[in-house]
Amino acid sequence: MSAQSLHSWGHYPPFPQTAHACHWRAELAGTRDALVHRYGSTLAFGNGRSYGDSCLAASDQVLHLRALDRFLHADWSRGVLTAEAGVTLDEILALAIPRGWFLSVTPGTQFVTLGGAIANDVHGKNHHVRGTFGCHVRRLSLLRSQEGRQLCSPDEQADLFAATIGGLGLTGIIEWAEIQLTPIASSQIDCLVERFDTLADFFTLSAELDQQHEFCVAWIDCAATGARSGRGVYLAGDFAPDGGLKVATKAALSVPLTSPLSLINGLSLRVFNEYYWRKHPPTRQHQRSDYMPFFYPLDGVHHWNRIYGPKGFQQYQCLIPDAQAQPAMQALLDAIAASGRGSFLAVLKRCGAVASPGWLSFPAPGTTLALDFPQSRALVETLFPRLNAIVREAGGRLYPAKDAQMIGEDFRRSYPAWQHLEAWRDPALGSRFWTRVTT
Amino acid sequence: MKQILIIGATSAIANACARLWASQGAVFFLVARNAEKLAQTAADLSSRGAGTVHTYAMDVTHLEAHVAMLSACQEALGRIDIALVAHGTLPDQAACEQDAALALREFNLNATATVGLLTQLANQLESQRGGTLAVITSVAGDRGRPSNYLYGSAKAAVSAFCEGLRARLFKVGVHLIDIRPGFVATPMTQGLPLPALLVAQPEVVAKGILAGIERQTNVLYTPAFWTVIMWVVRSIPSVVFKRMSL
Ligand SMILES: Cc1cc2nc3c(=O)[nH]c(=O)nc-3n(C[C@H](O)[C@H](O)[C@H](O)COP(=O)(O)OP(=O)(O)OC[C@H]3O[C@@H](n4cnc5c(N)ncnc54)[C@H](O)[C@@H]3O)c2cc1C
Ligand SMILES: NC(=O)c1ccc[n+]([C@@H]2O[C@H](COP(=O)([O-])OP(=O)(O)OC[C@H]3O[C@@H](n4cnc5c(N)ncnc54)[C@H](OP(=O)(O)O)[C@@H]3O)[C@@H](O)[C@H]2O)c1
């Protein structure tokens, strides 16, 4: 096949990446050097599940590592797995679940690579108890253009390890990593669902339920205005003590083509949100769920990003420190509802105090809000600047993995360790995101 | 547990097959040139549930090395349930037209070496009176095309050899499947301007191969739509075919 063209998940900003595939670890250094020689720099690309420009190379020439998908070692007695960086989380789960293990931390899609999960130090519904993905990385092998192969762990090359966890792919090419899995007795989840009417109720529920359950997250109606503003559905859960260890079978649905227009608009949004709200019972209910719909509700439809049409979309994910969380969230919701934009799935979650080993890790104690917006000029010119101002004032920050628009000054202020990362950056590597926010 | 010999074990297509067999707990004897790639492949298959994985570095064009390799395999596995022959290269047709020595080297790798291996493997499976010889040839062997007739002729030679050998082995309960993949996204085809709609992933082809082995298919076109394409291609008369630029 001719060189494949890759995009980020949001298809925005629209800079197609030329893929240079590596199939074997031994090819990495040579391919990287050839790209640097010809184009100045490159960047590792995992599975393109980052929304904005953090997975786009400054040179638009990426090292495509998805084919580095081998396991190096599996110790099923201790749940320690070593795998090449291109292995995806669903491939890990396919092996781990039948043997009674699960990822210690998982993001909301299983189609991310191990390398991508480390580079963005991803978090999941259990951040308040387990911290980030990087907390469960025992060791990794990093290929740097000057020093060659570096083994890094919390005790070996500790600075380079800290720079690499959440290091946005800039410290080197992760060849492989060793991760600690978590034992499970079943692949099913005992969950609890409860509707709430206001943001204040969300915080009350969170204070109560986050202490009792490993997995907690809420959906919030970003289209609701007036008295309905702040309504949502709280979801909490834990692995069930029984129910079998079954790997979910692959999704059958797929959006085959990019829709010519965005299918997300004010009407479809309000209709969906009303339906979703009503679908849930007003009082607390307990249910059993398979792990798949619980952790990965969107993975049931492949290429769902195509419904946003050729212009693509952006996700806005911010974190507001605890002290400011409630008023700032209210202000954000008001601004979003007034704009009539936003999307079906707005997610609210309290992050906890478990510290990440990574310097540029996004989560911190506070509340995070994430939602998608179809790309438009008004979004960039009006709504995002307003949201950015609220986040700035509340001392919050945005998630680089989702970002295509944050202002450099905001980035540098809210990630003060960025200069440490810059000092450890491999000169052979550069991303559009990094150029945008640091220069 | 299945006992499986793979020659060209680091090939993307063979590797996709091996992963499926590994999840069933198969025991392997893997052969390819590159020892480091073999070791990485073996570690991967073990992690995915394979039984013992033996590796053996050999260049298939060293015909005199075949005997030692096969006896090491015999010692490691005893009986062979499946022998998958997958090694191959995609020669640079234009270069082969200018350089007869290169053309012969490529032919040697893709045809002569395979014939040598199959000759000895056939005798071994004949004496165990069972097992499957699975040989990856190509749709390219069905017609000689101007763009890759050196490759195509090597694959055609192997296919014709396989047809005769199949009839011989059939009588003793050994099955031979001639696997003819269409375009597959592997390192071999990387960078080639192939029509994206016709290019299959190795995982899809591997599923077809395992099913073909189970069903004892004789000639397997995979993915299946190539059966139709190749039926059409084979029926084009030579007077027309020679005017086409394929
Ligand atoms: C539906 C959906 C839900 C999501 N939910 C969450 C969530 O709940 N929590 C969360 O934290 N994130 C979430 N994300 C974001 C996603 O988890 C991250 O963007 C993740 O990093 C994507 O991984 P990837 O393999 O696709 O990597 P890419 O997006 O391709 O790359 C991401 C970064 O990793 C780097 N990288 C990739 N491989 C390597 C390597 N081998 N060596 C060095 N650097 C490398 C790249 O350079 C880039 O900087 C979600 C995304 C989607 C689409
Ligand atoms: N990809 C396609 O579109 C396609 C289509 C039709 C048929 N096929 C056939 O399918 C088979 C597998 O192809 P693939 O696409 O999976 O190829 P691939 O990934 O490029 O693998 C080729 C394999 O052949 C081995 N090999 C090459 N020369 C060798 C030698 N002299 N001695 C020993 N081993 C050698 C290589 O191993 P080392 O380099 O480690 O030695 C490697 O394992 C081939 O027979 C090919 O002709 C492929």
PDB file of C-alpha atoms in Angstrom, chain A residues 5-8 11-18 45 52-53 55-58 60 432:
ATOM      1  CA  SER A   5      -2.353   8.985   5.809  1.00  0.00           C
ATOM      2  CA  LEU A   6      -3.290   9.350   9.476  1.00  0.00           C
ATOM      3  CA  HIS A   7      -5.360  11.823  11.472  1.00  0.00           C
ATOM      4  CA  SER A   8      -6.060  12.541  15.087  1.00  0.00           C
ATOM      5  CA  HIS A  11      -9.845  15.203  12.478  1.00  0.00           C
ATOM      6  CA  TYR A  12      -8.970  18.683  13.669  1.00  0.00           C
ATOM      7  CA  PRO A  13      -6.639  20.414  13.073  1.00  0.00           C
ATOM      8  CA  PRO A  14      -6.673  18.923   9.567  1.00  0.00           C
ATOM      9  CA  PHE A  15      -3.021  18.045   9.052  1.00  0.00           C
ATOM     10  CA  PRO A  16      -2.786  14.578   7.502  1.00  0.00           C
ATOM     11  CA  GLN A  17       0.215  12.644   8.788  1.00  0.00           C
ATOM     12  CA  THR A  18       2.339  10.497   6.524  1.00  0.00           C
ATOM     13  CA  PHE A  45       2.057   7.693  16.572  1.00  0.00           C
ATOM     14  CA  GLY A  52      -6.223  17.356  18.798  1.00  0.00           C
ATOM     15  CA  ASP A  53      -2.670  17.939  17.668  1.00  0.00           C
ATOM     16  CA  CYS A  55      -0.235  13.140  18.202  1.00  0.00           C
ATOM     17  CA  LEU A  56       0.627  15.141  15.072  1.00  0.00           C
ATOM     18  CA  ALA A  57       4.312  15.502  14.244  1.00  0.00           C
ATOM     19  CA  ALA A  58       5.697  18.977  13.741  1.00  0.00           C
ATOM     20  CA  ASP A  60       3.694  15.720   9.671  1.00  0.00           C
ATOM     21  CA  ARG A 432       2.434  20.317  16.456  1.00  0.00           C
TER      22      ARG A 432
END
